[in-house]
Each structure stands twice: as structure tokens, then as C-alpha cells.
CSV table of C-alpha atoms and ligand atoms in Angstrom, one decimal:
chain,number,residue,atom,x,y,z
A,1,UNK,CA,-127.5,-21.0,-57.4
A,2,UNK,CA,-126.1,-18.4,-59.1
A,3,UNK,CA,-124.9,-14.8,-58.5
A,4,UNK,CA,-126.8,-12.1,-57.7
A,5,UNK,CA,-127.1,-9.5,-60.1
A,6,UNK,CA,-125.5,-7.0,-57.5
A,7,UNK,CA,-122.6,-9.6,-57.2
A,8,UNK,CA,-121.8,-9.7,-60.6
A,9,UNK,CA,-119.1,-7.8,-62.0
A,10,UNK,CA,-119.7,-4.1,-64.1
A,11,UNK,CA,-118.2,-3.6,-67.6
A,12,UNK,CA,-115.1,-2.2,-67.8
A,13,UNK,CA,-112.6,-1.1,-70.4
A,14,UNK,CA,-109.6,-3.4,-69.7
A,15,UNK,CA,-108.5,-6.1,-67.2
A,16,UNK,CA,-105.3,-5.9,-64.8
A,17,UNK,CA,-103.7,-9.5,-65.2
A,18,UNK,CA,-101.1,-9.5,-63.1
A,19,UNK,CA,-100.8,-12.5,-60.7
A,20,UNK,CA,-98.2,-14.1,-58.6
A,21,UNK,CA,-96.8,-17.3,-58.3
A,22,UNK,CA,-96.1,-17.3,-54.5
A,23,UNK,CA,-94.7,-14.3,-53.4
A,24,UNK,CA,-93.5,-13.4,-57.0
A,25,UNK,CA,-95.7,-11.5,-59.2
A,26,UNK,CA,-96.1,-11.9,-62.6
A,27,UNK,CA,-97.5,-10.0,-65.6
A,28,UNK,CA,-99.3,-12.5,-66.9
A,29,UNK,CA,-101.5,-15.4,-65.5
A,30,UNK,CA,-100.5,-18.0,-68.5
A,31,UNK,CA,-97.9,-20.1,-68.5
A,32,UNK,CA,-96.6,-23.2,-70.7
A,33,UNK,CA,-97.4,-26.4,-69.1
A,34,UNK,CA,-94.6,-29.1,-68.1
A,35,UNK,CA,-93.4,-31.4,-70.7
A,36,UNK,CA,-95.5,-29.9,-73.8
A,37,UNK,CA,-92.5,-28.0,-75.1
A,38,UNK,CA,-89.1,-29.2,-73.2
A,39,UNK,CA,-87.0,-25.8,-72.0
A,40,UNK,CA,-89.4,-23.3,-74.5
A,41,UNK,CA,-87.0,-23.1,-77.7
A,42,UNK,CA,-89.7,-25.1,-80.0
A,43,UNK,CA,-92.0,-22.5,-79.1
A,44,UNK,CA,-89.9,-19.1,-79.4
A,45,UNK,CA,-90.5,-18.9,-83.2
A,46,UNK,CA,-94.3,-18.9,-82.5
A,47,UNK,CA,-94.7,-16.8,-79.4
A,48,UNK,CA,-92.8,-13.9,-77.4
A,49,UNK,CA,-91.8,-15.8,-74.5
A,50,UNK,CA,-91.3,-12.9,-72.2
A,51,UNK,CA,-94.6,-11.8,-72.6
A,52,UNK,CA,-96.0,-15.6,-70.8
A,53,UNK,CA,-96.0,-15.6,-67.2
A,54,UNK,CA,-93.2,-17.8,-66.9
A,55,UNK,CA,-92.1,-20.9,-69.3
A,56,UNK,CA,-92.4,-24.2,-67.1
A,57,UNK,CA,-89.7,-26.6,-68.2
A,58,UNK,CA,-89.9,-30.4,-68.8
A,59,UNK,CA,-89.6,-32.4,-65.0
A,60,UNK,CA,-85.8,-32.6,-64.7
A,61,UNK,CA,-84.0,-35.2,-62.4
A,62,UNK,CA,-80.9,-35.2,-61.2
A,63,UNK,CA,-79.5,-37.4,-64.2
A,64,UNK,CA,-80.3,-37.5,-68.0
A,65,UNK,CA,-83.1,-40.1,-68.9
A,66,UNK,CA,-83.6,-41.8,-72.3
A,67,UNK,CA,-87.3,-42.4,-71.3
A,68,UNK,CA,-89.5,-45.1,-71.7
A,69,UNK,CA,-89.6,-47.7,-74.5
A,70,UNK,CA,-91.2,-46.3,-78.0
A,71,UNK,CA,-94.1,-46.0,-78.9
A,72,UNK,CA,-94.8,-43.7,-76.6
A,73,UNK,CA,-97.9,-41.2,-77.5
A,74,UNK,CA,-101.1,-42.3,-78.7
A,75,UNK,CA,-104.4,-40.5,-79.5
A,76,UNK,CA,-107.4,-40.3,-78.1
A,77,UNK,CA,-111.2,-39.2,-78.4
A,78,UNK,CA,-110.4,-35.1,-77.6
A,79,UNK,CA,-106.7,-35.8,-76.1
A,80,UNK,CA,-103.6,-37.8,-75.8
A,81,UNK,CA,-102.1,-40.4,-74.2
A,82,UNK,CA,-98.2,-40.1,-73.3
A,83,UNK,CA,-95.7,-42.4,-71.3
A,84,UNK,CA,-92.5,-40.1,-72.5
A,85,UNK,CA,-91.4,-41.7,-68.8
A,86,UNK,CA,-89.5,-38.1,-68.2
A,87,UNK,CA,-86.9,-38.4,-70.7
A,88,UNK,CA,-84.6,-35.2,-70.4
A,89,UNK,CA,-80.8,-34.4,-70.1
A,90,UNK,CA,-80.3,-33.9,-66.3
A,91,UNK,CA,-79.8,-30.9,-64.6
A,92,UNK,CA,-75.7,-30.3,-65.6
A,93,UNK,CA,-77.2,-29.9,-69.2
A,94,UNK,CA,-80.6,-27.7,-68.0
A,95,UNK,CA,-78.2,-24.8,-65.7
A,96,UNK,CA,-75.7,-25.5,-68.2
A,97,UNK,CA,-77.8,-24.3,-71.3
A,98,UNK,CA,-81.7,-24.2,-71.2
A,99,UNK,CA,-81.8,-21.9,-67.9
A,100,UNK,CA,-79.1,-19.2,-69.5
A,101,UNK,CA,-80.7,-19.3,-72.6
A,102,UNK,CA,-84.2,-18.4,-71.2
A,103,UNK,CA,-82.7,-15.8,-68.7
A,104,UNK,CA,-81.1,-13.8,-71.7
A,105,UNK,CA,-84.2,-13.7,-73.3
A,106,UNK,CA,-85.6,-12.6,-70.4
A,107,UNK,CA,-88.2,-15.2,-69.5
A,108,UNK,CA,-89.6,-16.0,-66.7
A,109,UNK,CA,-88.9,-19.8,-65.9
A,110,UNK,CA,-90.9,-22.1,-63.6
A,111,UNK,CA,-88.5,-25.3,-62.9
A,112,UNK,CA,-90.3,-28.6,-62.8
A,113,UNK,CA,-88.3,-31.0,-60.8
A,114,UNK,CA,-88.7,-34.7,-60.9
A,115,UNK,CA,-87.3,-37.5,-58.6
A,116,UNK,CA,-87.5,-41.2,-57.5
A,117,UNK,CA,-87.1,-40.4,-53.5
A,118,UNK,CA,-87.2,-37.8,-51.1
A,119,UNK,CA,-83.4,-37.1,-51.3
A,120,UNK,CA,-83.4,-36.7,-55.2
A,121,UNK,CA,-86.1,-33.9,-54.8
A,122,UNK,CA,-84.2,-32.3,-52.0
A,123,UNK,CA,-80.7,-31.8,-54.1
A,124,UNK,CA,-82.6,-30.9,-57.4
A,125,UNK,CA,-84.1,-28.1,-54.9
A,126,UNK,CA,-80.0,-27.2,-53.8
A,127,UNK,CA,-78.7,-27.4,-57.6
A,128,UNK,CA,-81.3,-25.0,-58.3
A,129,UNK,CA,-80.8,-22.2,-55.9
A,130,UNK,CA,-80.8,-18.9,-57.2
A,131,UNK,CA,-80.4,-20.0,-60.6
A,132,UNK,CA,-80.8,-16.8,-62.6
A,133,UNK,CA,-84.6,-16.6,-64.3
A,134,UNK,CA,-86.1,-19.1,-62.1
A,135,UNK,CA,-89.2,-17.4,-60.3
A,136,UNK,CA,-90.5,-20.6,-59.1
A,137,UNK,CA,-90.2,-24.3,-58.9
A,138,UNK,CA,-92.7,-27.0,-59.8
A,139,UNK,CA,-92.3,-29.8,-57.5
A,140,UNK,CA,-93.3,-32.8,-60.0
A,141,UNK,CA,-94.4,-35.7,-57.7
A,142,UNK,CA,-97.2,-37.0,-59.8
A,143,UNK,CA,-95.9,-38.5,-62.9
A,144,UNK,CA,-97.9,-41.8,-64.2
A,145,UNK,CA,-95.4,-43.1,-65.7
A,146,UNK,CA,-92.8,-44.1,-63.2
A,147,UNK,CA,-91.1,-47.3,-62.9
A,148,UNK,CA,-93.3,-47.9,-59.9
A,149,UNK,CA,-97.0,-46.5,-58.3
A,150,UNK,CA,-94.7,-46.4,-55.2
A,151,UNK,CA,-92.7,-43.2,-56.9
A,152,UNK,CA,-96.1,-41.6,-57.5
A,153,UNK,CA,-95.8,-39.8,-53.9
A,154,UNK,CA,-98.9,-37.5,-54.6
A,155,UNK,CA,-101.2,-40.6,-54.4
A,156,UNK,CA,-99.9,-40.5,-50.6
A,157,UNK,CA,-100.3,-37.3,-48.7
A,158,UNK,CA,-97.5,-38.6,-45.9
A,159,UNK,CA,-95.2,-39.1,-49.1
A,160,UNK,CA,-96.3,-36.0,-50.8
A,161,UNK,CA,-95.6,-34.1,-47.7
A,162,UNK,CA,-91.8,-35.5,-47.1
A,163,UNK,CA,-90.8,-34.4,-50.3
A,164,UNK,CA,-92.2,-30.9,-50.3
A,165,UNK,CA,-90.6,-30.3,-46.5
A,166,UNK,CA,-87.4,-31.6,-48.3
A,167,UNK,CA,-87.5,-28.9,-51.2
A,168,UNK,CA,-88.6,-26.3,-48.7
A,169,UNK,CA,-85.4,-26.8,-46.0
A,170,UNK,CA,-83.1,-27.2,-49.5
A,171,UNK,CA,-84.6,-23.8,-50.3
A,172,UNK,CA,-86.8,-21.8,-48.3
A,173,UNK,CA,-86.9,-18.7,-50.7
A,174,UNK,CA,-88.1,-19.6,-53.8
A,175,UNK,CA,-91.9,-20.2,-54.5
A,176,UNK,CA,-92.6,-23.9,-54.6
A,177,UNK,CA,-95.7,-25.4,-55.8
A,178,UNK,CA,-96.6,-28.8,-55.5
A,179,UNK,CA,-98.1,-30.9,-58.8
A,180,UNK,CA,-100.7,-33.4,-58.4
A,181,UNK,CA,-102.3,-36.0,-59.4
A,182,UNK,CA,-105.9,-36.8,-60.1
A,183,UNK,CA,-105.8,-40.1,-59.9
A,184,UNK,CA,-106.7,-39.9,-56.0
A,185,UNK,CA,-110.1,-40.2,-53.4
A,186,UNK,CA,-109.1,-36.8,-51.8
A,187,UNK,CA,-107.2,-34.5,-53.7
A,188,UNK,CA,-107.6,-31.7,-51.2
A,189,UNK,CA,-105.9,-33.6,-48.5
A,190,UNK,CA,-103.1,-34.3,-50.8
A,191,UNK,CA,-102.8,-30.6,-51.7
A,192,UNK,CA,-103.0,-29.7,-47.7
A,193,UNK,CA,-100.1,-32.0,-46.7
A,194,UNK,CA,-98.2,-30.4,-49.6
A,195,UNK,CA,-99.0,-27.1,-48.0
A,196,UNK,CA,-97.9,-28.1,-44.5
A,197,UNK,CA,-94.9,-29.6,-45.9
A,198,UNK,CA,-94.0,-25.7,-47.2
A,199,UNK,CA,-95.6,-25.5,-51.0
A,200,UNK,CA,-96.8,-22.4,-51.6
A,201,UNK,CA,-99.2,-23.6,-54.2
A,202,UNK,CA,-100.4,-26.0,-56.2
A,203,UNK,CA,-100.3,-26.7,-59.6
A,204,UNK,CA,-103.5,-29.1,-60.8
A,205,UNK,CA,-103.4,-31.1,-62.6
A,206,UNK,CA,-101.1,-33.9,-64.0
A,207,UNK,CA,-102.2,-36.2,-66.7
A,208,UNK,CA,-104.5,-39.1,-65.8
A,209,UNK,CA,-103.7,-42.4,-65.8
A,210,UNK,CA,-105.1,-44.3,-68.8
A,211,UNK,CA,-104.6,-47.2,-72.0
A,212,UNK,CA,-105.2,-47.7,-75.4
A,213,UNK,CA,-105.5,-50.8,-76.9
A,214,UNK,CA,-104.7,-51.4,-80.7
A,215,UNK,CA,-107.4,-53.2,-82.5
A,216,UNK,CA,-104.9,-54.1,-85.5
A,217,UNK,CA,-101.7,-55.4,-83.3
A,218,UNK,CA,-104.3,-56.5,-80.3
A,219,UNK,CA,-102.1,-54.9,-77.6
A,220,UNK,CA,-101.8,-51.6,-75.9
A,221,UNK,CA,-100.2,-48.9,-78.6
A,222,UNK,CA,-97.9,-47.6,-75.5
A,223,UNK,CA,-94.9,-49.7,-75.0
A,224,UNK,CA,-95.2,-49.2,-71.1
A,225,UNK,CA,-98.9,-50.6,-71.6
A,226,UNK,CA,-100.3,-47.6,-69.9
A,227,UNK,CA,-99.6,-43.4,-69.9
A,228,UNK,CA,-101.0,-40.1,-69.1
A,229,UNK,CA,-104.4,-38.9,-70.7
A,230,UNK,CA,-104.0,-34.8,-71.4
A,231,UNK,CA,-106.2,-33.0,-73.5
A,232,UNK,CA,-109.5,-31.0,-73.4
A,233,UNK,CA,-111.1,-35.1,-72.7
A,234,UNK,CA,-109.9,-34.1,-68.9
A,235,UNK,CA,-110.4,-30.9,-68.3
A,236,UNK,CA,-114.0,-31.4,-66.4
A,237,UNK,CA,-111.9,-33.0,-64.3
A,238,UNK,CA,-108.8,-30.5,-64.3
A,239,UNK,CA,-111.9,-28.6,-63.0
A,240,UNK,CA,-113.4,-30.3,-60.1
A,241,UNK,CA,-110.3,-30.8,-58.8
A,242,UNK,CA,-108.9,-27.2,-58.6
A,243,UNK,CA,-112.7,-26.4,-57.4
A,244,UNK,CA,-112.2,-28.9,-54.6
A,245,UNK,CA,-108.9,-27.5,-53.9
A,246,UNK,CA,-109.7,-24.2,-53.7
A,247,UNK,CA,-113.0,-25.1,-51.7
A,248,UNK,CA,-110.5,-26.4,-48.9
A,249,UNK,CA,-108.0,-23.8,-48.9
A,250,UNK,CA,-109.2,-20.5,-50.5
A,251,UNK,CA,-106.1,-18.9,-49.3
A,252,UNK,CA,-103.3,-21.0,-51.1
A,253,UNK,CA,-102.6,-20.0,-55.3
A,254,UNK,CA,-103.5,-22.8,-58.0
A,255,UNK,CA,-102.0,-23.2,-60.8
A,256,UNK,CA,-104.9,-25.0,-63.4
A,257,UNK,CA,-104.3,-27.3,-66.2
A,258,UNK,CA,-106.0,-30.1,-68.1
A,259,UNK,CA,-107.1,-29.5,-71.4
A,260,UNK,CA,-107.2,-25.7,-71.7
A,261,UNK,CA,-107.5,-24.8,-75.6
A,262,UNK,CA,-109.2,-21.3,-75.1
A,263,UNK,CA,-109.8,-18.0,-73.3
A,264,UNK,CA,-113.1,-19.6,-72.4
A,265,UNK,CA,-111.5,-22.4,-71.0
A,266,UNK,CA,-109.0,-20.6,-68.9
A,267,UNK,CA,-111.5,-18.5,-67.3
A,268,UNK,CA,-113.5,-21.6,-66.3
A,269,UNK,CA,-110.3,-22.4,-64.0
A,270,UNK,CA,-110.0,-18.9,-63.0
A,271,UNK,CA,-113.8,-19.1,-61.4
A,272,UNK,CA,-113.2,-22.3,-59.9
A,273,UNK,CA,-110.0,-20.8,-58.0
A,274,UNK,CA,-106.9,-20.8,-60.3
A,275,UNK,CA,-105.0,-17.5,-60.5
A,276,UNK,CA,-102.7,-18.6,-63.0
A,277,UNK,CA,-103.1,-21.1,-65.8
A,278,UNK,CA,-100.5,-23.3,-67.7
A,279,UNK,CA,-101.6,-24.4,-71.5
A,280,UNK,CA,-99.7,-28.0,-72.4
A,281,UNK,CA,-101.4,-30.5,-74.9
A,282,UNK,CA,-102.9,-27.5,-76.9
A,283,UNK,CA,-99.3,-26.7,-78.3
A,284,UNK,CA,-99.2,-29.7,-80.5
A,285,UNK,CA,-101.7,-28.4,-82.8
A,286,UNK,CA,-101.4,-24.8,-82.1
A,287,UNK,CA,-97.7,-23.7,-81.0
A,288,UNK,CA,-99.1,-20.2,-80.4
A,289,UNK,CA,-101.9,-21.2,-78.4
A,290,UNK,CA,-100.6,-19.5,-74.4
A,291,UNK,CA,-100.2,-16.3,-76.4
A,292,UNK,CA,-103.5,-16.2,-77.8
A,293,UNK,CA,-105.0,-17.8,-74.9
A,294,UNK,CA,-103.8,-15.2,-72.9
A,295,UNK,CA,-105.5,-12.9,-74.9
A,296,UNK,CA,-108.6,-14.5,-75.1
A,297,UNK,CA,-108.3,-14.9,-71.4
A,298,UNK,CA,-107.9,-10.9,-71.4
A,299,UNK,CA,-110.7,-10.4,-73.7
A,300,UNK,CA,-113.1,-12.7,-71.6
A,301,UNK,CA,-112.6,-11.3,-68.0
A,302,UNK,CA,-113.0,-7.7,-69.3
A,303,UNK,CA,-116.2,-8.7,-71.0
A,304,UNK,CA,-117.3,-10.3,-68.1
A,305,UNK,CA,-116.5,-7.1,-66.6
A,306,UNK,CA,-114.1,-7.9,-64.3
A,307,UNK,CA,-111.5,-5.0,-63.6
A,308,UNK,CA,-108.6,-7.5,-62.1
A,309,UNK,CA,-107.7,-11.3,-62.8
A,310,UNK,CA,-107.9,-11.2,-59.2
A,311,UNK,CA,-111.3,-10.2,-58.7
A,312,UNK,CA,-112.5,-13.7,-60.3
A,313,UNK,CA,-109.9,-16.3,-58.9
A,314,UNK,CA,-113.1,-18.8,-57.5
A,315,UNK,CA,-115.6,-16.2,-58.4
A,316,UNK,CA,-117.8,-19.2,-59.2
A,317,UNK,CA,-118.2,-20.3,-55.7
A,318,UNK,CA,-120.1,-17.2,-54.4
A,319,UNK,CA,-123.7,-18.4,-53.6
A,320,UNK,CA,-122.6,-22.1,-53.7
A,321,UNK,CA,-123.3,-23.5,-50.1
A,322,UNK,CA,-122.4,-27.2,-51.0
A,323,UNK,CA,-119.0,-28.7,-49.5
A,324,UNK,CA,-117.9,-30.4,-52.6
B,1,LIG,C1,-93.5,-38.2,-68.7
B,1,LIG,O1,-92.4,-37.7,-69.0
B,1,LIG,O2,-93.7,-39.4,-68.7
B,1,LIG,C2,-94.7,-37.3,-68.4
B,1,LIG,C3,-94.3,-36.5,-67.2
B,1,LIG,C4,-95.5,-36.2,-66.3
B,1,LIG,O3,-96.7,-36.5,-66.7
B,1,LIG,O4,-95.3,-35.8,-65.2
């Protein structure tokens, strides 16, 4: 069913985009997405970085990781597949360098944080505190490509829920949201135990699991056999899963990714209950692309008539009676 012609938004000149992240607002609802551009230097030639809502730095853990064995990115009909296995310097090197260097410029950063138990998590969470230019943290617990499934503690909402209530009592200030994964039965009961561990959001989604195999060599192109599929091939389901989310808790922010290569396809997460947007895979081909998204975001939602972001976060579920 659709809208009502009453319910549907009247023209108007320009749109209001600011958003928050938690309690923190921000000027504008797109953000880089985890792992597509490490601390944000690649991408400061192409694009003002203070002008995104916040930069969201690769997953750090507490020590630095070489990642997984090469190769390690393959691709794929309309995306790629990755199994970088969180390669990164630690977080010495990230308040030591990447965090200063994005707070001079004055960017926003989002921290993603990235651990293989509760208590790595936790003290990422206390290294972090009030580190200057952090507005929010990004509470990584759905990585595919972990050592083992058991370290994948969004595909459990009892495990999910332990390490958000450790990152909330490290820091109870700071907006946390809570990354997961598709690759579940029920992602809003995932997302709810993240809530009532203390997230304040959710970001949605992480990469899906997948393989390639190569028809030359005859084995899977990705050293660890299998890796994360990104890319517009997932955003239908980037989609139904921050629909379903936002279905089962109207109230609590999302943060939408999979696949998002336009204004077009940012405002399709915006009507299905996003209110902010991160752009990851679409940087490889197109290192402006958040910047012009954001525009095209801009341009959509004021032809569309809406006079605030806000006035369309799930506007797409007005009229639909279904529980999906
Ligand atoms: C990786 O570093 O393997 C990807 C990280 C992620 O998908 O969370």
C-alpha cells in the first residue's frame, strides 16, 4: 500500500540534514563506512572531510594485526569480497596519530572497535575515553572474518549483549552503536539485546559472509577460503534488515550501509528507518563518492519534498500493516 496523497510530503526549497548519532548531532547524515578507507587520509585529497558527518575508522583492537593471509579481495558480480581479517596498527598508533590528525582537521570521527572477547572490547572502550574528535564509537562485533564463528558475537544476542554492557560501564558518555551482522534468523533480536546491553544505535550492516572459487587455480581466490561480500550485490539486503530493525524499534537511530553508490540509494535507507548513512565499497571506484552522495541525498529528499532528513527516517512504513 502506499501513501496517501495527503501523507506525502509538499515541495520545498531546501532540506535541513542535520542528524545525530546518539545524543550528538551532526550536520550531515553521511558518513564513510568502516574499513573502506583506514583513518580517512586516502580520502582527504578527494573530499572535505569536515563537511561528512563523521569519518568511521577501520575496527581497531587493542594490538596491531598484520591480517589474514594474501590474496585477500576478490570481485564479484556488482561487489566485492574481502577477508582483510582487521589488519590495523593498534590503538597506541590510532590516539597516537590517526585521532589527532583528524581532530586538527576538524573531523568528526566515529571509532570502530574490534575485539576477540568481552574484556578486549571493554578496555578499547577505556583507551578511548574522551579522546578529542571522537563523537561516537562503533562497537564492531560482526566481522566474518575472525579466526573463529565463536568471535562473531552478533550471531548470538546473549554474546552481543555482554559486549555492548562492557563498552557501556567502560564509558557511559559517549554514543555507542552496535554493528551487525546479516548473516543471522533474527536480526531485530540481535539489535534489541544490543540495545539493552546500552547501544544507542545500530549500525547495519556488516559484509556478508561469502566465496569465490577460481576456475583457473580450482580453489577459493581468498586465502582464508571465505570473506565479506560488500557492494551494491547486498544492499536489498542492507535494506530489509534496517527495515526490520526499525520495524522492532522505531525509537533507536540506524546507521544503514550495504552497497550505497547513490543519493537514490541512500534515501532508500532513509525510508526504511536510517537516519544516517555510511558509504564503504563505493570509495574504491569513486573516492569522492560520501561527498557527492551527500549531495545527491540533499537533492533527493528536497525533491521529494521533504523539509528535514528527519521527516523521512522510515517514511516508507506509513500504510504498511505487515510485521515483517
Ligand atoms: C576485515 O578486516 O576482515 C573486515 C572487517 C569487517 O568486516 O568487520
Amino acid at each position: 500500500m502506499t501513501p496517501s496523497a495527503d501523507a506525502r510530503p509538499k515541495a520545498v526549497m531546501g532540506t535541513d540534514m542535520r542528524t545525530h548519532l546518539g545524543a550528538t548531532q551532526i550536520p550531515n547524515p553521511v558518513l564513510t563506512a568502516s574499513g573502506c578507507a583506514a583513518a580517512g587520509r586516502e580520502l582527504d585529497p578527494f573530499l572535505d572531510l569536515t563537511a561528512l558527518g563523521a569519518v568511521v575508522t577501520k575496527s581497531v583492537q587493542l594490538r596491531a594485526r598484520s591480517g589474514r593471509a594474501t590474496p585477500r579481495m576478490s570481485e564479484t558480480p556488482s561487489g566485492m569480497l574481502n577477508s582483510i581479517g582487521l589488519q590495523g596498527p593498534g590503538i597506541d598508533e590510532l590516539l597516537r596519530t590517526d585521532l589527532p590528525w583528524l581532530a586538527e582537521r576538524g573531523a568528526r570521527a566515529m571509532v570502530s572497535i574490534a575485539g576477540g572477547a568481552v574484556e578486549e572490547y571493554a578496555e578499547l572502550a577505556t583507551r578511548l575515553r574522551g579522546a578529542r574528535g571522537m563523537v561516537a564509537l562503533e562497537v564492531n562485533i560482526s566481522c566474518p572474518n575472525v579466526e573463529s564463528r565463536g568471535e562473531v558475537f552478533a550471531c548470538d544476542p546473549a554474546a552481543a549483549w555482554a559486549v555492548l554492557a562492557a563498552v557501556r560501564a567502560a564509558d557511559p558518555g559517549v554514543p555507542v552503536y552496535a554493528k551487525l551482522s546479516p548473516d543471522v534468523t533474527d536480526i531485530a533480536s540481535v539489535a534489541r539485546a544490543c540495545v539493552d546491553g546500552g547501544a544507542d544505535g545500530i549500525s547495519a550492516i556488516n559484509t556478508l559472509l561469502g566465496l569465490v572459487i577460481d576456475t583457473d587455480t580450482l580453489r577459493p581466490a581468498l586465502a582464508a577460503v571465505t570473506g565479506g561480500l560488500s557492494g551494491p550485490a547486498i544492499r536489498p539486503v542492507a535494506l530489509r534488515c534496517v527495515w526490520q530493525i526499525h520495524r522492532a524499534m522505531r525509537e533507536i537511530p540506524i546507521l544503514g550501509m550495504g552497497g550505497i553508490t547513490s543519493g537514490a540509494d541512500a534515501l532508500q535507507f532513509i525510508l526504511a528507518g536510517a537516519s544516517a548513512v555510511s558509504v564503504g565499497t563505493a570509495v574504491f571506484g569513486d573516492p569522492n563518492a560520501p561527498e557527492r552522495i551527500s549531495h545527491e541525498l540533499a537533492n533527493a529528499l528536497a525533491s521529494k519534498g521533504f523539509a528535514r532528513l528527519s521527516d523521512a527516517v522510515g517514511f516508507a512504513h506509513q500504510s504498511v500493516d505487515f510485521p515483517a
